[in-house]
Short mmCIF file of C-alpha atoms in Angstrom, two decimals:
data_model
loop_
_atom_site.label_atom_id
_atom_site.label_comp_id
_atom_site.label_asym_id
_atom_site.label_seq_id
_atom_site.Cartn_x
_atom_site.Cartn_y
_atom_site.Cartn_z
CA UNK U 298 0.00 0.00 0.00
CA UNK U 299 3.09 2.04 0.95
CA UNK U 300 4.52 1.88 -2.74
CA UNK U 301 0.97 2.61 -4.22
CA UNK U 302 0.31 5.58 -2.04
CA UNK U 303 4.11 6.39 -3.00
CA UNK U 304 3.84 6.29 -6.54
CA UNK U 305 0.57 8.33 -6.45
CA UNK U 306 2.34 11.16 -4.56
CA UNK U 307 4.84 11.11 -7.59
CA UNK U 308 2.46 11.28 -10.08
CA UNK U 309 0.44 13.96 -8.49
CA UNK U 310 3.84 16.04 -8.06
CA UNK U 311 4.51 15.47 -11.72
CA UNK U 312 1.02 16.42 -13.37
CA UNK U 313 0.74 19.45 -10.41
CA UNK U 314 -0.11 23.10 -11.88
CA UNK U 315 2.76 24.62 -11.60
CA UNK U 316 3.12 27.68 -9.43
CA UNK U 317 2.31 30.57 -10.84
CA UNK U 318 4.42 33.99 -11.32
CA UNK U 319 3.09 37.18 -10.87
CA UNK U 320 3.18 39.66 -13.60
CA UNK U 321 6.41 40.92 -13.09
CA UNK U 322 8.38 37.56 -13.12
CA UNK U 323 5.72 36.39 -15.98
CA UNK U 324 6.82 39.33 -18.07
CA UNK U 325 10.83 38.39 -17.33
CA UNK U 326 10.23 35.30 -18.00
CA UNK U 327 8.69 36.23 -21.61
CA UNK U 328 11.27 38.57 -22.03
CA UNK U 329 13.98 36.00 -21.49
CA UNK U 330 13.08 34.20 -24.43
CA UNK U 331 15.07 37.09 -26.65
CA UNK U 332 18.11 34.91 -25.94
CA UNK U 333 16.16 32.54 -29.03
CA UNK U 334 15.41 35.27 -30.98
CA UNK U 335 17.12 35.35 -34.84
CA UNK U 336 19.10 38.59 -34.10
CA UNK U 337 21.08 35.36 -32.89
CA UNK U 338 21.56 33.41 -35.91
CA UNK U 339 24.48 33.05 -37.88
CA UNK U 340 23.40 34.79 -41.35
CA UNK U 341 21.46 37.46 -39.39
CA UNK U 342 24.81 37.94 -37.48
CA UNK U 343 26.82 37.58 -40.94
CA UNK U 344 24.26 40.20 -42.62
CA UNK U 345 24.68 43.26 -39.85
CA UNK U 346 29.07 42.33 -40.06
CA UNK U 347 28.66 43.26 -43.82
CA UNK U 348 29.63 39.40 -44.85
CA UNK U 349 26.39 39.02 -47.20
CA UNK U 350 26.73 39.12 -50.92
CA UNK U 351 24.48 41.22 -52.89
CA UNK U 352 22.90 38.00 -54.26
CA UNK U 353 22.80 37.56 -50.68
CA UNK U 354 20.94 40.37 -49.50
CA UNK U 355 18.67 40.13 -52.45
CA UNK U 356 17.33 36.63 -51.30
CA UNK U 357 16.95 37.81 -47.40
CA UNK U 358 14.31 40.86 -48.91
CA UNK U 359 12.34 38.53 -51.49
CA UNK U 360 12.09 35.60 -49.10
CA UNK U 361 11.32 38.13 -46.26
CA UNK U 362 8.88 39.69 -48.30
CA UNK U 363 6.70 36.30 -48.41
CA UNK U 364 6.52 37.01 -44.42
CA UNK U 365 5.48 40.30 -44.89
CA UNK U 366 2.56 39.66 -47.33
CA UNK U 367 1.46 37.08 -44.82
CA UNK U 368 1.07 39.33 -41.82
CA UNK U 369 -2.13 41.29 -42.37
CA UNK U 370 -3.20 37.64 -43.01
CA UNK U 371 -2.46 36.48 -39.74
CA UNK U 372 -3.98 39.68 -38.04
CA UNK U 373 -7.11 39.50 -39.69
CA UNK U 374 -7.49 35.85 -38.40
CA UNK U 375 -6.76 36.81 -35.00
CA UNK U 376 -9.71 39.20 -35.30
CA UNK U 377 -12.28 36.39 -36.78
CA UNK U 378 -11.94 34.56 -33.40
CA UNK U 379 -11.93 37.58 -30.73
CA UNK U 380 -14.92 37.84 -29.90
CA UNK U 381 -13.98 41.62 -28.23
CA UNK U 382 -14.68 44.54 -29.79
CA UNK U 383 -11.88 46.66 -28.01
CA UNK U 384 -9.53 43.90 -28.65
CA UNK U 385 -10.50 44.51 -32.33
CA UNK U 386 -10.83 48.03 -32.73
CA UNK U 387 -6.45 48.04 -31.46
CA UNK U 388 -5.46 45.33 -33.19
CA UNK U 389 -6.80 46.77 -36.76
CA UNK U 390 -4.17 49.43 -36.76
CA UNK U 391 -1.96 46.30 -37.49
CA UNK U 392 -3.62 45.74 -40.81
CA UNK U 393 -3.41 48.80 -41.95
CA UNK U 394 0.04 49.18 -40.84
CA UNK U 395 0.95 46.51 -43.34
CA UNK U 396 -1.72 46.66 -45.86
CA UNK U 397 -1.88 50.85 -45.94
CA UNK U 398 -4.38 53.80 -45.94
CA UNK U 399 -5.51 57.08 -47.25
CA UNK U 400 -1.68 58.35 -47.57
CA UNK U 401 0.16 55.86 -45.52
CA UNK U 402 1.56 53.45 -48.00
CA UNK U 403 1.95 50.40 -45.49
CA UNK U 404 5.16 48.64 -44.35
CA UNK U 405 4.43 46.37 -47.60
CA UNK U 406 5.03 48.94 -49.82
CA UNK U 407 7.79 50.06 -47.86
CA UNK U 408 9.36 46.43 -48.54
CA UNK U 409 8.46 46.71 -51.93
CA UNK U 410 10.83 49.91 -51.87
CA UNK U 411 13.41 47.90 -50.04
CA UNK U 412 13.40 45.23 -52.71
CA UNK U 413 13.71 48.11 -55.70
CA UNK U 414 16.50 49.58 -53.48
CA UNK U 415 18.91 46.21 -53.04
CA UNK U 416 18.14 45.49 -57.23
CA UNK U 417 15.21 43.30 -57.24
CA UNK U 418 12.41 44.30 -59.71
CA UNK U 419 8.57 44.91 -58.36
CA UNK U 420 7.38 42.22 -60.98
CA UNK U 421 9.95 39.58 -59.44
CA UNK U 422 9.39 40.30 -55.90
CA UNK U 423 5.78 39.76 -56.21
CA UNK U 424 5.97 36.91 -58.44
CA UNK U 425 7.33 35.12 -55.28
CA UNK U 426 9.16 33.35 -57.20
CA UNK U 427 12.22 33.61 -55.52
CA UNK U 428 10.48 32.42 -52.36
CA UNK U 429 12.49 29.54 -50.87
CA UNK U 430 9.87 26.37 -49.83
CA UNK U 431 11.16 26.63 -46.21
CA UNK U 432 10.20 29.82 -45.88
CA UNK U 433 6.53 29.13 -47.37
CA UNK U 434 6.21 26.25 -44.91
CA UNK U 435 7.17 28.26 -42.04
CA UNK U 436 4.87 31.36 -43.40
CA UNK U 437 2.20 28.84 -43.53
CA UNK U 438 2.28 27.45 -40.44
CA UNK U 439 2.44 30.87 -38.54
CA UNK U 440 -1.23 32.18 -40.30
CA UNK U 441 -2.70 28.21 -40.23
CA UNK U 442 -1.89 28.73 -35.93
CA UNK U 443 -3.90 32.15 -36.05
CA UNK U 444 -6.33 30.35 -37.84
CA UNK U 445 -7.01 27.77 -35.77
CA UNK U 446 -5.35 28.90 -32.20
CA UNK U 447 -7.66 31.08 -29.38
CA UNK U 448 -7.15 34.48 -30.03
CA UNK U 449 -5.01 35.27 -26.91
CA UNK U 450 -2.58 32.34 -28.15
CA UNK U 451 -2.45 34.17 -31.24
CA UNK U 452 -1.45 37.12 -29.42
CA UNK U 453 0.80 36.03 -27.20
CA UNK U 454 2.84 34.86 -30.43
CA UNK U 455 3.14 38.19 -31.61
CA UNK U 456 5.53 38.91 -29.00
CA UNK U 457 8.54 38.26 -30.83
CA UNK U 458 7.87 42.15 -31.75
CA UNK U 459 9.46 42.87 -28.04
CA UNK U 460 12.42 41.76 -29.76
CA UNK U 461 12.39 43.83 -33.01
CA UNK U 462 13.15 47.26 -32.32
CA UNK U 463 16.88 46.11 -31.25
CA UNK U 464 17.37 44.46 -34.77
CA UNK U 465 15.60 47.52 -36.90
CA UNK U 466 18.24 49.83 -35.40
CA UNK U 467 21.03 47.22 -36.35
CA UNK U 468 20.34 47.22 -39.81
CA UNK U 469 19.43 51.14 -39.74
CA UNK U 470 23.26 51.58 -38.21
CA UNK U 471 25.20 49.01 -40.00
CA UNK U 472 23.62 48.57 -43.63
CA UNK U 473 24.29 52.34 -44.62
CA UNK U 474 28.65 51.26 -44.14
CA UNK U 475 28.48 47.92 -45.11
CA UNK U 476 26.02 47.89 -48.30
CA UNK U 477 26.50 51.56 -49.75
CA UNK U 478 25.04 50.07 -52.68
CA UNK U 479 21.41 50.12 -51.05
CA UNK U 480 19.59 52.96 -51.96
CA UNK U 481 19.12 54.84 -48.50
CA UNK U 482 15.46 55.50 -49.14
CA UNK U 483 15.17 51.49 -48.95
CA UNK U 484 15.51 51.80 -45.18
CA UNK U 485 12.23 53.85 -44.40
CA UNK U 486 10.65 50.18 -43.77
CA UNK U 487 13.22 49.32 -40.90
CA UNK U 488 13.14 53.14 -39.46
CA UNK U 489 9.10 53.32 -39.06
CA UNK U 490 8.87 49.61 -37.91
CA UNK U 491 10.40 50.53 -34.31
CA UNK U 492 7.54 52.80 -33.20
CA UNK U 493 4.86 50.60 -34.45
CA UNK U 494 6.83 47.28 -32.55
CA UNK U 495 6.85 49.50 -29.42
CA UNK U 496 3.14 50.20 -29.80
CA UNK U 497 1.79 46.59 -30.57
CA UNK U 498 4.15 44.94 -27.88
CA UNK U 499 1.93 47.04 -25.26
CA UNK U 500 -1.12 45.58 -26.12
CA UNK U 501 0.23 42.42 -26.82
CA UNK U 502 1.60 42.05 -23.12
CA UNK U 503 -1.50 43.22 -21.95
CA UNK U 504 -3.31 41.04 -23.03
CA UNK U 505 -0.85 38.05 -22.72
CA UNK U 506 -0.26 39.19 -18.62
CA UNK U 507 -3.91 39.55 -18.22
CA UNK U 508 -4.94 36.12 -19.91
CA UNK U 509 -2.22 33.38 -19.05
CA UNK U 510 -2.78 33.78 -15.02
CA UNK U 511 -1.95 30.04 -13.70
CA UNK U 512 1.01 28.30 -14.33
CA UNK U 513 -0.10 26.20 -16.54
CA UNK U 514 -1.02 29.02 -18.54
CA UNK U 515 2.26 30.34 -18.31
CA UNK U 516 4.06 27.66 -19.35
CA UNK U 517 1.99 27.45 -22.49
CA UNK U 518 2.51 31.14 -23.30
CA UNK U 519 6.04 30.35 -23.18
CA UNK U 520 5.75 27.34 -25.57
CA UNK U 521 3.87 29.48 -27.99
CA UNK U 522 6.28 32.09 -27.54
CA UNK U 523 9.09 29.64 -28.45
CA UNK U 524 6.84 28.46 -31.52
CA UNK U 525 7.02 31.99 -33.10
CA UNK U 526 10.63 32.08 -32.49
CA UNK U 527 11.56 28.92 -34.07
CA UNK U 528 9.48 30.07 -37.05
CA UNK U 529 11.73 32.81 -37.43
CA UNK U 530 14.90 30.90 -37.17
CA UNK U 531 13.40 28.71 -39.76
CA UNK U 532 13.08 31.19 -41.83
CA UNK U 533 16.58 32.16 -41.53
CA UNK U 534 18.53 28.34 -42.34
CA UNK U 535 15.87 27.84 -45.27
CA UNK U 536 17.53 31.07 -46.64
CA UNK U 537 20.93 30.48 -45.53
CA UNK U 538 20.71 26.89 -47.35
CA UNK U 539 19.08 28.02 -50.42
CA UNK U 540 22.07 30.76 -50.48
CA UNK U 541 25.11 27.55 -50.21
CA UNK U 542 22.81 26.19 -53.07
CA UNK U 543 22.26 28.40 -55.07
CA UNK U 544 26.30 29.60 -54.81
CA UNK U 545 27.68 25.92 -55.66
CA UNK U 546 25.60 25.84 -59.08
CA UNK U 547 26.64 28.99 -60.06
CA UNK U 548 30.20 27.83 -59.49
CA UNK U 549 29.98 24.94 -61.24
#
């Protein structure tokens, strides 16, 4: 009976909510997961040293591009499952960030301007045909989990944005030495992006803080958290592999 009791206790202890954290900890603890984030990676840290080829550079912005496209996608199926209106009316402005209005072209726009500025044509960009299938599948599976996820899961995944401002002002400090081929006009898209990060990561802890409340909760925001992340870095070795590959053929 002992070793039945015994083994009980254990399994309790394992399957246990967690403890909670309060908000403060909670928001560390979110905030800890920038040691993940692809300002880390390898051809992100090659790109800002001013290693990247043109040929380079021009992959990064059309295969980024496919990403950018995508997000007003995403948003707009966050807002088909909240069923709050205040939620909405906030989380609009990151539509029509992307997408544009009256005389605000739109961070897409501005991307398309970034692709004119490294060399790459408006007809080839949005073709997508230079769109590596890694990047598609990780694209894909980002807006299929809006789809499909509670909204507040979809918001907590946005918070990779905490993360962005820091590798805007890279690029808006290092590209202008290292690629003085890039038409400096081609940066508006990094420069206006830091505000805008600033503005949606408010929200988006707001919400996150006020939703995931026991640890259970917590832990999941973490894992979702981690999800977005490793789409990112996905991104980033699809790219850096198609790059190796598409350098040996042109060698050979």
């Amino acid at each position: 009976m002992s070793i039945v009791l015994s083994n009980l206790a254990a399994y309790n202890q394992k399957h246990a909510d967690p403890q909670a954290w309060d908000r403060d900890e909670f928001e560390q603890q979110l905030r800890a997961k920038g040691a993940s984030y692809h300002i880390h990676h390898p051809f992100n840290i090659r790109m800002n040293s001013g290693q990247l080829s043109k040929e380079e550079i021009q992959y990064w912005v059309a295969n980024r591009f496919y990403y950018q496209i995508n997000i007003p996608l995403k948003d707009a199926a966050v807002m088909s499952n909240c069923p709050d209106r205040e939620t909405r009316r906030r989380w609009i402005l990151r539509m029509l960030d992307h997408d544009g209005f009256g005389d605000n072209e739109g961070g897409i726009e501005a991307w398309s301007r970034l692709g004119l500025a490294v060399g790459i044509s408006r007809e080839d960009l949005w073709s997508l045909k230079l769109v590596a299938p890694g990047v598609r599948f990780a694209v894909d599976a980002y807006v299929n989990f809006a789809r499909q996820a509670p909204w507040q899961e979809s918001v907590c995944s946005s918070l990779t944005e905490m993360f962005a401002p820091k590798i805007h002002k890279d690029r808006l400090a290092n590209w202008p030495t290292h690629y003085q081929w890039i038409e400096p006009d081609g940066l508006e898209y990094f420069r206006s992006r830091i505000s805008l990060a600033e503005r949606d990561v408010e929200h988006g802890l707001q919400v996150t803080l006020d939703y995931f409340t026991t640890g259970q909760q917590q832990a999941r925001a973490l894992e979702i958290l981690q999800f977005k992340l490793d789409i990112l870095w996905s991104m980033l070795d699809a790219i850096e592999k198609a790059c190796q590959v598409n350098s040996e053929t042109n060698h050979d």
